[in-house]
mmCIF file of C-alpha atoms in Angstrom:
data_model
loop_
_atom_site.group_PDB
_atom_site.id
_atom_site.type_symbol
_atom_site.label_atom_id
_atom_site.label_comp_id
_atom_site.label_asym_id
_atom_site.label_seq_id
_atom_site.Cartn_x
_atom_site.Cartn_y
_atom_site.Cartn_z
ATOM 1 C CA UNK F 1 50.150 137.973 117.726
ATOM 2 C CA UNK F 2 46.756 136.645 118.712
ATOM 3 C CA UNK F 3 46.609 133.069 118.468
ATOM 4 C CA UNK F 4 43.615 131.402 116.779
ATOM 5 C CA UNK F 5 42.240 128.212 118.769
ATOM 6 C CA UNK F 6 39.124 125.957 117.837
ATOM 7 C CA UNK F 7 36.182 125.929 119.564
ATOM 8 C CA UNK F 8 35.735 123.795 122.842
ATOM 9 C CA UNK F 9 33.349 121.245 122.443
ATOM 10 C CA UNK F 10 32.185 122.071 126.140
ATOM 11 C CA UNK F 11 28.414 122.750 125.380
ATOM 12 C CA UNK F 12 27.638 118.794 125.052
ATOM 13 C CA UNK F 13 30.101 117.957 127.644
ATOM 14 C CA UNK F 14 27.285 118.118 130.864
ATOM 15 C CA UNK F 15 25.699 114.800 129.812
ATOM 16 C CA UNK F 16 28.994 113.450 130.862
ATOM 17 C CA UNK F 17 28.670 113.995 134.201
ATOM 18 C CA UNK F 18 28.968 110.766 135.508
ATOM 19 C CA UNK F 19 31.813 109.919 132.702
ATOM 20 C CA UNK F 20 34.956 108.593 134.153
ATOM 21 C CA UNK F 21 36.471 107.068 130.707
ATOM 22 C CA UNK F 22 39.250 109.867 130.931
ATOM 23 C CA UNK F 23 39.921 109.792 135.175
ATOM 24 C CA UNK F 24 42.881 108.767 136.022
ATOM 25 C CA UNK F 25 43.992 105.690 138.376
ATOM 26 C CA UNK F 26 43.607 105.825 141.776
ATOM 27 C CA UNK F 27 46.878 105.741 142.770
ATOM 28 C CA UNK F 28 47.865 108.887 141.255
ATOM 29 C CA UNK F 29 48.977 111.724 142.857
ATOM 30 C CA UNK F 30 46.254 114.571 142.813
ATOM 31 C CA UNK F 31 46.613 118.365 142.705
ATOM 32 C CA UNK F 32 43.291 120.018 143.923
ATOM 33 C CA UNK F 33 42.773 123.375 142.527
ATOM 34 C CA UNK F 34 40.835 126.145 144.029
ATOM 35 C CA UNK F 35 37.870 128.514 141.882
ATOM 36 C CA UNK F 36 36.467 130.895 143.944
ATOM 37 C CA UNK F 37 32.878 131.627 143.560
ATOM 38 C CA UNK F 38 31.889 135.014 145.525
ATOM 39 C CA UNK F 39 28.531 136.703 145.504
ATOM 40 C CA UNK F 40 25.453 137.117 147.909
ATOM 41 C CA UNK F 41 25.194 133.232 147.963
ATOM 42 C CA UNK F 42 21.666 133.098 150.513
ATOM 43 C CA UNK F 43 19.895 134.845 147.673
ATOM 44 C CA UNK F 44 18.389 133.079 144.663
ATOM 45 C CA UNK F 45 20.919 133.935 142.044
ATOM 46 C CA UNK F 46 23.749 133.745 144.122
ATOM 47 C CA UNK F 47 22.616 130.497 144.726
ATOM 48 C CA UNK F 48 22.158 129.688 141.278
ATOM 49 C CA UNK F 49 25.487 131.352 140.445
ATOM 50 C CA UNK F 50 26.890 128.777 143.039
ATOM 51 C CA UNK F 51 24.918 125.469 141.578
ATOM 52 C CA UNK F 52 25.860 126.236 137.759
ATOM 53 C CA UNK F 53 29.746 126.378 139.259
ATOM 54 C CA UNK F 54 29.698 123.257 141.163
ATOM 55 C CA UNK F 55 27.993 121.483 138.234
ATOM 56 C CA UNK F 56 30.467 122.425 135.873
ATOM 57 C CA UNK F 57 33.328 121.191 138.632
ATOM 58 C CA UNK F 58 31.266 117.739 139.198
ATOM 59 C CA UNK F 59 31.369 117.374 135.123
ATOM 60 C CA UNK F 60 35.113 118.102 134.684
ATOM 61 C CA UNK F 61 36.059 115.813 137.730
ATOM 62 C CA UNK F 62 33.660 113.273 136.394
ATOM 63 C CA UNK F 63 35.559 113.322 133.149
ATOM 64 C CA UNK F 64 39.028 113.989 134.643
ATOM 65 C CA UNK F 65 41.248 116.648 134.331
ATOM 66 C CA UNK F 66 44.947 116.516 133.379
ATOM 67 C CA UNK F 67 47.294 119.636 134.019
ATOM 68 C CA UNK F 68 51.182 119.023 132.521
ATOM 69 C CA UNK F 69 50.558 115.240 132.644
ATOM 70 C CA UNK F 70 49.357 115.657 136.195
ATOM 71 C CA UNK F 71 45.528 114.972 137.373
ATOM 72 C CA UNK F 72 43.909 117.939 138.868
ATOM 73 C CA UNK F 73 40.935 118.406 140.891
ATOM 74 C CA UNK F 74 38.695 121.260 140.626
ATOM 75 C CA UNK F 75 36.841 122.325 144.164
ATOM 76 C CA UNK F 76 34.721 125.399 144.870
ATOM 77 C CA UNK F 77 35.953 127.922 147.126
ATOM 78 C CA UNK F 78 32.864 129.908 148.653
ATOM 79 C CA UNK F 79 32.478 132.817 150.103
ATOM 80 C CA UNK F 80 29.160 134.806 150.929
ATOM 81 C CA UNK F 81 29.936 138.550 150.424
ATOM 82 C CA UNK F 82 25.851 139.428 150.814
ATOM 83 C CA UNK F 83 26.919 141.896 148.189
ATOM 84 C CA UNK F 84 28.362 144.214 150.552
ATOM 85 C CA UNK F 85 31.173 145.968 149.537
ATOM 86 C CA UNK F 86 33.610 146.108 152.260
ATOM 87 C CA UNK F 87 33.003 141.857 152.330
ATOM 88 C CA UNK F 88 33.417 141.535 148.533
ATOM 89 C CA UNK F 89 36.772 143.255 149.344
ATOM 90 C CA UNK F 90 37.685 141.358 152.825
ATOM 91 C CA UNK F 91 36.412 137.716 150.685
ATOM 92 C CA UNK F 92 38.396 138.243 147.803
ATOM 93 C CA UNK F 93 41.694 138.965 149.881
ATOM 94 C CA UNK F 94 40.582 135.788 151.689
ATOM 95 C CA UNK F 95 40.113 134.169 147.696
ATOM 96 C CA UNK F 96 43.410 135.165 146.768
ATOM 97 C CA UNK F 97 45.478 134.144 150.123
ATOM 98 C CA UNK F 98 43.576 130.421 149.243
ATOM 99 C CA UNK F 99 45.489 130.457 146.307
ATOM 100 C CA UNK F 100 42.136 130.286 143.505
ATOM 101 C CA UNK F 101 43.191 130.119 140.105
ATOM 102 C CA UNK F 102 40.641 132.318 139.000
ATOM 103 C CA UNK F 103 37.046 134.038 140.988
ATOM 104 C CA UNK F 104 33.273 133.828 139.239
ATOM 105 C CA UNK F 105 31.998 136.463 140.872
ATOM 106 C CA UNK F 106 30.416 138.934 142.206
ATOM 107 C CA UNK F 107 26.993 139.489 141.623
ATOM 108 C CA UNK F 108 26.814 143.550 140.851
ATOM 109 C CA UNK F 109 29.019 145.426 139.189
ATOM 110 C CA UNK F 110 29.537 147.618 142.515
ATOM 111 C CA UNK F 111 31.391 144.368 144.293
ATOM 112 C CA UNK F 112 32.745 143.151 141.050
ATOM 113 C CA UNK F 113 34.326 146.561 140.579
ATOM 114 C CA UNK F 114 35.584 146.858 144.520
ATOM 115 C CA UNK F 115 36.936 143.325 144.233
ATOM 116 C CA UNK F 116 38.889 143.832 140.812
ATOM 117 C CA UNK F 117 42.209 145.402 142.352
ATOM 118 C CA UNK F 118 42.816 142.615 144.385
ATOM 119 C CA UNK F 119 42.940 140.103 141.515
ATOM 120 C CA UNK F 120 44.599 142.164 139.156
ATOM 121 C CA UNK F 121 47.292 142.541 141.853
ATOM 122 C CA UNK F 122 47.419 138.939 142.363
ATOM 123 C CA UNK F 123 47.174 138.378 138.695
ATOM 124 C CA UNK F 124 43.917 135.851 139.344
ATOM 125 C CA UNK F 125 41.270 136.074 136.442
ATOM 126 C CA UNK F 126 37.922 136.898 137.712
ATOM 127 C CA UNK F 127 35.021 136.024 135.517
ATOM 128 C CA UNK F 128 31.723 137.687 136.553
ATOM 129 C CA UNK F 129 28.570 136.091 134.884
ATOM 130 C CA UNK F 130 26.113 138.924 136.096
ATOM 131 C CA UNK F 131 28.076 142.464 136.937
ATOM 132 C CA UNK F 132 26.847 143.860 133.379
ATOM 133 C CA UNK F 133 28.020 147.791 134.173
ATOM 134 C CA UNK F 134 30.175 149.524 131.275
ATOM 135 C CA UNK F 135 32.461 150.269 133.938
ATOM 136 C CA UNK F 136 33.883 147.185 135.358
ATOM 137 C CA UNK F 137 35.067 146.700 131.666
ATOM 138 C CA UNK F 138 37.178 150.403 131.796
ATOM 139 C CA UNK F 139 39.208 149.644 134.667
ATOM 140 C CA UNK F 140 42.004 148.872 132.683
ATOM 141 C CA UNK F 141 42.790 145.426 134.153
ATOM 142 C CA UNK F 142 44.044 142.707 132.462
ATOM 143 C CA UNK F 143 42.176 139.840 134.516
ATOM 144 C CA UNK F 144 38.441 141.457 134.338
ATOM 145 C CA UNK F 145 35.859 139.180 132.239
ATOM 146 C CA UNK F 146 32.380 140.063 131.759
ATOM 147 C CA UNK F 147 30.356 136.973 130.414
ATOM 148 C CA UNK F 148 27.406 138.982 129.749
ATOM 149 C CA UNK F 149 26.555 142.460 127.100
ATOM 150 C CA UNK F 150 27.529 145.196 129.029
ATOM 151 C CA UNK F 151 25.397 148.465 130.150
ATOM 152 C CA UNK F 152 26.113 150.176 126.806
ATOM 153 C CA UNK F 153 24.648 147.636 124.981
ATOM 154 C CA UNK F 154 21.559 147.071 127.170
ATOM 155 C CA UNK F 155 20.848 150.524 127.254
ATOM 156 C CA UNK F 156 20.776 150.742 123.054
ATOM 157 C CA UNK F 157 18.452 147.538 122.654
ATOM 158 C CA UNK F 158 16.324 148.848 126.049
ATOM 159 C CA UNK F 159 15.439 152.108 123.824
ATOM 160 C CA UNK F 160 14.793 150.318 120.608
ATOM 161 C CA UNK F 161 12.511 148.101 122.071
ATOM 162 C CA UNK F 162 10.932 151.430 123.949
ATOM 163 C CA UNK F 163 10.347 153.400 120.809
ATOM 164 C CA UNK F 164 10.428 150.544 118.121
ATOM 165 C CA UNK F 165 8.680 147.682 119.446
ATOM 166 C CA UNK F 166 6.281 149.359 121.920
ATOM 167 C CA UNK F 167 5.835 152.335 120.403
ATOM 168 C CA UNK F 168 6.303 154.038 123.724
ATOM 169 C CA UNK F 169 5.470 157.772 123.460
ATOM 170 C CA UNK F 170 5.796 159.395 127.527
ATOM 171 C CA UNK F 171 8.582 157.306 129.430
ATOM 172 C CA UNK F 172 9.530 157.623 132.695
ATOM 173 C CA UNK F 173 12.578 156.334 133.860
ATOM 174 C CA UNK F 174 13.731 154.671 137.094
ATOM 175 C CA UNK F 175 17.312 153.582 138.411
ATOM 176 C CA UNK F 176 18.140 152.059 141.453
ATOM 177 C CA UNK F 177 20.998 154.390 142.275
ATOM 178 C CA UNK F 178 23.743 151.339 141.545
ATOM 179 C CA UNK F 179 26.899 151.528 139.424
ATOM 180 C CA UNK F 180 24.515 149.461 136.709
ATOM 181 C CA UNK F 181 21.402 151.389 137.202
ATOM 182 C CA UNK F 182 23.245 154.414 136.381
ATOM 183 C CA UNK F 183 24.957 153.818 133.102
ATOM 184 C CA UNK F 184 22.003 152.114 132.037
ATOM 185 C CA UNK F 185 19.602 155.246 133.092
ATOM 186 C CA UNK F 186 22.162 157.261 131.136
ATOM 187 C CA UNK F 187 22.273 155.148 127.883
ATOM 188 C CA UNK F 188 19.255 154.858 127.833
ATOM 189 C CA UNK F 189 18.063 158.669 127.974
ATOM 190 C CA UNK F 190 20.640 158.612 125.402
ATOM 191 C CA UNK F 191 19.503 156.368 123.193
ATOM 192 C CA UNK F 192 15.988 157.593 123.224
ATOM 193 C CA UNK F 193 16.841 161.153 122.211
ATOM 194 C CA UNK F 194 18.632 159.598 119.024
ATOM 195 C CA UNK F 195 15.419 157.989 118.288
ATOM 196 C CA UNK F 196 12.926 161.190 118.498
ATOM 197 C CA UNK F 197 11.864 159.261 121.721
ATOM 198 C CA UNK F 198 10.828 161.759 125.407
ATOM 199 C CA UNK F 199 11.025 161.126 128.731
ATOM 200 C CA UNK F 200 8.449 162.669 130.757
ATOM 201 C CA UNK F 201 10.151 161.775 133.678
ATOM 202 C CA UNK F 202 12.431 160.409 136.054
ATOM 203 C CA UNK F 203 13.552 159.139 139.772
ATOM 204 C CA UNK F 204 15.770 157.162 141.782
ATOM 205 C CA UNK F 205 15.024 154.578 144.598
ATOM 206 C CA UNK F 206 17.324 153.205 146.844
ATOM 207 C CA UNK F 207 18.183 149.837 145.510
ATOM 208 C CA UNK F 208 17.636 148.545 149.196
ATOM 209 C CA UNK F 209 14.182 150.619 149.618
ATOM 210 C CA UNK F 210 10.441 149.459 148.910
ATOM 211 C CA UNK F 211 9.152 152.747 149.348
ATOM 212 C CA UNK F 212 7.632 153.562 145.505
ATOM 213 C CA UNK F 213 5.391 156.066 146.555
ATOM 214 C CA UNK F 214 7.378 158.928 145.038
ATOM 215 C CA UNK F 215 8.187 157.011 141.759
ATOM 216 C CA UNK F 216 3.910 156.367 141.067
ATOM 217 C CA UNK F 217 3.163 159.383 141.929
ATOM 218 C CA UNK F 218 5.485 160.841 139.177
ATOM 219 C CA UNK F 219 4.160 157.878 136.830
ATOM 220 C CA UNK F 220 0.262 159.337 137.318
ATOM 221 C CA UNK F 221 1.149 162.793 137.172
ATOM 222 C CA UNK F 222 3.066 162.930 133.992
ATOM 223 C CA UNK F 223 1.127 160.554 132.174
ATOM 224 C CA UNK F 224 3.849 158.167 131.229
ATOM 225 C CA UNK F 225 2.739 155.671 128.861
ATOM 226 C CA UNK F 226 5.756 153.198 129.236
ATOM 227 C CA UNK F 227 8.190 153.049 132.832
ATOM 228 C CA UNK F 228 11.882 151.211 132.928
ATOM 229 C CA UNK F 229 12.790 150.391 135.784
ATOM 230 C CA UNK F 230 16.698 149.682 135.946
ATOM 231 C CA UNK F 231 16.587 147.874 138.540
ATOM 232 C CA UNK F 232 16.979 144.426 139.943
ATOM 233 C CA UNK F 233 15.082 141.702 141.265
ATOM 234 C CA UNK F 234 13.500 141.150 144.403
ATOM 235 C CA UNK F 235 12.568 145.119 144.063
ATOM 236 C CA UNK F 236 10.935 144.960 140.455
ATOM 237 C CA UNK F 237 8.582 142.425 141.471
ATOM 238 C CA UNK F 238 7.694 144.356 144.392
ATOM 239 C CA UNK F 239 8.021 147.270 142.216
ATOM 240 C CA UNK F 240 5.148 145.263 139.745
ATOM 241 C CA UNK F 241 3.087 144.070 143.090
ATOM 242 C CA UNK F 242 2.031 148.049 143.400
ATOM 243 C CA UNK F 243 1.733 148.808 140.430
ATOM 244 C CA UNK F 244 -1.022 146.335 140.387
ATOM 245 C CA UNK F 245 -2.589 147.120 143.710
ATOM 246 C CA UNK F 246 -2.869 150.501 142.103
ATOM 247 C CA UNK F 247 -4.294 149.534 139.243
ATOM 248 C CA UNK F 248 -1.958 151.377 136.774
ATOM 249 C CA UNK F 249 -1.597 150.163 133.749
ATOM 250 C CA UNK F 250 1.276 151.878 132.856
ATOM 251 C CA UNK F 251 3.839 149.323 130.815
ATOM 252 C CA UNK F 252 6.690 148.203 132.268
ATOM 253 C CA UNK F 253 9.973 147.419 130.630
ATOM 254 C CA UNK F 254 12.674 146.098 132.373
ATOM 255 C CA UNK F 255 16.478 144.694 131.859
ATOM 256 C CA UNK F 256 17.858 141.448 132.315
ATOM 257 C CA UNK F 257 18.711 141.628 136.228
ATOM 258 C CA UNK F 258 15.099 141.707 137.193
ATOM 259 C CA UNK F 259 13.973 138.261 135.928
ATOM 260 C CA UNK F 260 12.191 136.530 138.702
ATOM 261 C CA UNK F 261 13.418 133.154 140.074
ATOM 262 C CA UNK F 262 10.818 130.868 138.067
ATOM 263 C CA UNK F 263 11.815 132.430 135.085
ATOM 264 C CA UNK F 264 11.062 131.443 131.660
ATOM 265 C CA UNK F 265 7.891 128.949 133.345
ATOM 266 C CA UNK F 266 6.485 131.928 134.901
ATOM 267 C CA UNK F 267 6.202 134.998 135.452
ATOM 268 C CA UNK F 268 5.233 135.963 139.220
ATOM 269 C CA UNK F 269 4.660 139.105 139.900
ATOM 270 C CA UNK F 270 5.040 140.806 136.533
ATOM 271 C CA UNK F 271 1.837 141.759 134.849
ATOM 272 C CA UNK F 272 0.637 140.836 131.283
ATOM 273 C CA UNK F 273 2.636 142.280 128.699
ATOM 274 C CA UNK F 274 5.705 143.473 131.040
ATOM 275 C CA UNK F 275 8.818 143.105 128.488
ATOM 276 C CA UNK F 276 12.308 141.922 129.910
ATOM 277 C CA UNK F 277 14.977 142.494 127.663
ATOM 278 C CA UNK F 278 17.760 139.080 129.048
ATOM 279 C CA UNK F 279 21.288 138.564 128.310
ATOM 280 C CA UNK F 280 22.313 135.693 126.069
ATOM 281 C CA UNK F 281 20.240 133.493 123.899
ATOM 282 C CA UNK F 282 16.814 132.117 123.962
ATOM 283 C CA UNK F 283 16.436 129.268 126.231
ATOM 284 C CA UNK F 284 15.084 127.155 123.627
ATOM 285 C CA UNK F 285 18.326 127.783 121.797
ATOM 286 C CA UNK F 286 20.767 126.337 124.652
ATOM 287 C CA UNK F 287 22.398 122.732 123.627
ATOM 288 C CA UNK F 288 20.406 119.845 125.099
ATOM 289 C CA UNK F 289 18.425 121.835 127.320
ATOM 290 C CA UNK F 290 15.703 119.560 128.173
ATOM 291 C CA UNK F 291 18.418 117.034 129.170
ATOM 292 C CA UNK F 292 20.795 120.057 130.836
ATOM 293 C CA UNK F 293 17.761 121.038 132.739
ATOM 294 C CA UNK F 294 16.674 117.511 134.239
ATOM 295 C CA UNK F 295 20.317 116.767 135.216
ATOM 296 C CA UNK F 296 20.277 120.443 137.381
ATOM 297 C CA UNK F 297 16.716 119.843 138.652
ATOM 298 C CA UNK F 298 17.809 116.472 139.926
ATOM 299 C CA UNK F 299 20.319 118.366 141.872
ATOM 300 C CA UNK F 300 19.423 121.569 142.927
ATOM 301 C CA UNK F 301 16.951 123.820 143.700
ATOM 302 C CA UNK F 302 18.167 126.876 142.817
ATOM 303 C CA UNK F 303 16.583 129.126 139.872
ATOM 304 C CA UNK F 304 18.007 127.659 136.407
ATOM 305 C CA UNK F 305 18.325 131.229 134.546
ATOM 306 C CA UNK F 306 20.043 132.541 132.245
ATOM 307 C CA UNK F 307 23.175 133.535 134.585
ATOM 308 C CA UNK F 308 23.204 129.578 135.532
ATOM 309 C CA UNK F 309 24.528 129.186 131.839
ATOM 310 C CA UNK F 310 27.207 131.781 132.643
ATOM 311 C CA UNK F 311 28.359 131.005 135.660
ATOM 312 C CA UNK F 312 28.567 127.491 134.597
ATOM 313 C CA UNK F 313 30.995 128.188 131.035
ATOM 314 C CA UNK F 314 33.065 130.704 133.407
ATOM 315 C CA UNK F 315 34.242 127.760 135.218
ATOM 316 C CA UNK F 316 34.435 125.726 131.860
ATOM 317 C CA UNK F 317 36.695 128.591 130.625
ATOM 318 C CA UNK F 318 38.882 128.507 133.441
ATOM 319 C CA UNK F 319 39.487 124.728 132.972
ATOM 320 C CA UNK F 320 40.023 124.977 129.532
ATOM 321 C CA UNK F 321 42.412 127.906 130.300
ATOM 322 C CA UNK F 322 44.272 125.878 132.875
ATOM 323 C CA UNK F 323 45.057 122.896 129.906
ATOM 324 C CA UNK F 324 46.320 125.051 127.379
ATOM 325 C CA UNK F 325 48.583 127.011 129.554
ATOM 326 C CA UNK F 326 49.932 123.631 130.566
ATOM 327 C CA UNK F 327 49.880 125.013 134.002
ATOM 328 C CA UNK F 328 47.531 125.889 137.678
ATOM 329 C CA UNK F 329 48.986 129.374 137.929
ATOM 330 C CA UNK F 330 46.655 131.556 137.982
ATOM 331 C CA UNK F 331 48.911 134.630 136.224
ATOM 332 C CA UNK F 332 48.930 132.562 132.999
ATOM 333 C CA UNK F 333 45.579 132.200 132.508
ATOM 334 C CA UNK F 334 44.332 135.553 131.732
ATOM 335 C CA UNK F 335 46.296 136.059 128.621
ATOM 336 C CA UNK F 336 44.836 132.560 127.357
ATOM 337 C CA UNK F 337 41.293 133.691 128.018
ATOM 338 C CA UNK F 338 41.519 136.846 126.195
ATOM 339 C CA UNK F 339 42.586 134.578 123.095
ATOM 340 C CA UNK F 340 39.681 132.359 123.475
ATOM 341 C CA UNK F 341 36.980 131.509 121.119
ATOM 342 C CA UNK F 342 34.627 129.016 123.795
ATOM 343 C CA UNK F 343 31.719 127.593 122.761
ATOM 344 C CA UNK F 344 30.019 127.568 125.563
ATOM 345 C CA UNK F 345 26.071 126.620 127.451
ATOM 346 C CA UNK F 346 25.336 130.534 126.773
ATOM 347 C CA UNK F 347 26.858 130.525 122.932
ATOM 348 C CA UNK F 348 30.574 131.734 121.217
ATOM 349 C CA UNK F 349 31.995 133.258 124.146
ATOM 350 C CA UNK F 350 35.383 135.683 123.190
ATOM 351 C CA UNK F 351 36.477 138.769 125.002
ATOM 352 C CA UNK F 352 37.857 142.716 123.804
ATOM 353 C CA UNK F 353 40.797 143.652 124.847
ATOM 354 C CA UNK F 354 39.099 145.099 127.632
ATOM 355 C CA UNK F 355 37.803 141.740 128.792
ATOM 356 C CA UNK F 356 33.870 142.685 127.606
ATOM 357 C CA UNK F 357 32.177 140.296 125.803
ATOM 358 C CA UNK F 358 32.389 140.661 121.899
ATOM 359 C CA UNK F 359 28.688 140.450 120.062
ATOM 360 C CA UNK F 360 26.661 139.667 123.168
ATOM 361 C CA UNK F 361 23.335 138.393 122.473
ATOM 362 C CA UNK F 362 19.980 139.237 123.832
ATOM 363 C CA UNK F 363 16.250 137.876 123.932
ATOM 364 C CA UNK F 364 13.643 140.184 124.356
ATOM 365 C CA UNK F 365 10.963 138.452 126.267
ATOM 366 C CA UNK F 366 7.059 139.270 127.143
ATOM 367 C CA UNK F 367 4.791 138.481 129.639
ATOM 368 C CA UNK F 368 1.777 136.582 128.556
ATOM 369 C CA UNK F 369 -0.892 134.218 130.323
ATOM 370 C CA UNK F 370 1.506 133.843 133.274
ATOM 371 C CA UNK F 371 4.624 132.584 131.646
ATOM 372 C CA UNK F 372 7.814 134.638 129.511
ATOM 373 C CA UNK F 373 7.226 134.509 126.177
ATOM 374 C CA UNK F 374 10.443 134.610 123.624
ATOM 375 C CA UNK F 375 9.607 137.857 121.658
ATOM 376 C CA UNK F 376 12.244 138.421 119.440
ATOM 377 C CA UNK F 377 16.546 138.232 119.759
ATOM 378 C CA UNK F 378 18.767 141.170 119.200
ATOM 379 C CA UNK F 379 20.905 142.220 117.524
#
């Protein structure tokens, strides 16, 4: 039977970061309990991924956290897999032999998928606010969470906005040659044939590689009024960078992983009228931002994105999974998060049965005078 629980009142609970009306006396014996937060941590958002966890953990500490009328102490455990995936496997062997109740992590859906097996054998939840590909939600593990829409999803709204919105009548398509970049190039094509859309054509660049002269030369040659790039940030902007050196003025629509690192204040290297189609809700929309965002800024300098807001309820969710199982082990928690309903930083938060998020949101977003503009939200 599923059970039905309330919301969590979680989204307000930041400002109560230096509350310590619940902590417990002193003299108290304490129980410190691992999370595991495991990504390409020297890069902005695995740095950002990394903040957003500890500042959920400073909050919950702050407040004080009681496990079967015992006090519990949250602490990070960290490990930099550069998203690599032989280290995302070595670190998450490490996670598990440190004995985390649950992992946020890792950044792609490549690592998130060559990590999985190890948790699912060890029965640890693992929580991923950024690996959005179709298939890390069709392995067929209990313990795998994806915070965010996944691929199928993107894909749908990326070819709407394509044929819909910008009226987009010779697309060419790029993927990066990743798990993500894939399904999304696939869905996409898909999507677009549904909707009497073309695309001209197509390529696929290394996700590592800056070398774009085969992908513009395909762009000028087949007259492509519209490109998507499925790809990721640093390479879109560099992507962008040359298309401007060029001069092309072909448009450029892109998905949620290529955001730059002062996103929404501006937009770098993305020319005027680039659309970015982001997971979750408008900024605007997020609970005491204005406040939320001073308290980070004081803090940290890592970007505040949208994936700060995820990584930041994954660890929220864990906590909150921890209290109602009345227990710290780590093979009770999954079946608690899959009953969930968490109101969380990045909205209502509740998982299939195959651990994708249910009704993921989306804000479409355009370039204009230097800063991202909130264009519309889907669906």
């Amino acid at each position: 039977m599923r059970l039905a629980f309330p919301l969590s009142v979680c989204a307000a609970g930041f400002a109560a970061l230096v509350t310590t009306a619940n902590a417990a006396p002193a003299d108290e014996p304490t129980q410190t309990v691992l999370i595991g937060v495991i990504g390409p941590l020297t890069i902005p958002r695995g740095e950002s991924t990394r903040d957003a966890a500890q500042f959920a953990v400073d909050r919950i500490n702050a407040q004080g956290l009681r496990i079967n009328d015992r006090n519990v102490r949250l602490r990070l455990f960290l490990a930099d897999d550069k998203n690599d995936l032989n280290l995302a496997v070595i670190n998450a062997r490490a996670a598990v032999a440190a004995g985390v109740v649950g992992v946020v992590g890792h950044l792609t859906t490549d690592a998130s998928i060559a990590a999985a097996k190890i948790y699912n054998e060890a029965g640890v939840p693992q929580l991923s606010p950024t690996a959005a590909g179709r298939e890390f939600t069709q392995l067929g593990y209990s313990t795998v969470f994806q915070l965010l829409g996944h691929s199928e999803y993107t894909a749908q709204y990326l070819a709407e906005t394509a044929i819909k919105v910008l009226r987009a009548k010779r697309i060419m398509l790029i993927d990066n040659d990743t798990l993500l970049g894939k399904a999304l190039a696939r869905g996409f094509t898909s999507a677009v044939a549904r909707q009497g859309g073309q695309i001209v054509e197509s390529e696929k660049i290394n996700a590592k590689s800056s070398d774009f002269n085969a992908a513009i030369a395909k762009i000028t040659s087949s007259g492509a009024d519209l490109v998507f790039f499925a790809g990721v940030a640093p390479q879109t902007n560099a992507f962008a960078t040359r298309l401007r050196q060029l001069g092309l003025q072909t448009r450029l629509l892109l998905a949620g992983g290529a955001i730059n690192a002062l996103f929404p204040r501006k937009t770098e290297e993305y020319p005027e009228g680039t659309l970015v189609l982001v997971n979750g809700n408008p900024v605007e929309k997020v609970q005491n931002f204005k406040r939320l965002e001073q308290a980070y800024r004081e803090r940290y300098t890592s970007p505040l994105i949208p994936q700060t807001w995820f990584a930041y309820d994954a660890v929220d969710m864990l906590a909150e999974a921890m209290k109602r199982a009345g227990s710290t082990n780590p093979r009770l928690l999954s079946p608690i998060l899959h009953q969930m309903k968490f109101n969380g930083l990045s909205g209502i938060i509740s998982f299939a049965a195959d651990g994708s998020l249910t009704a993921p949101p989306y804000t479409l977003y355009r370039a204009e005078q230097g800063s991202w503009k909130t264009l519309n939200t889907l669906p």
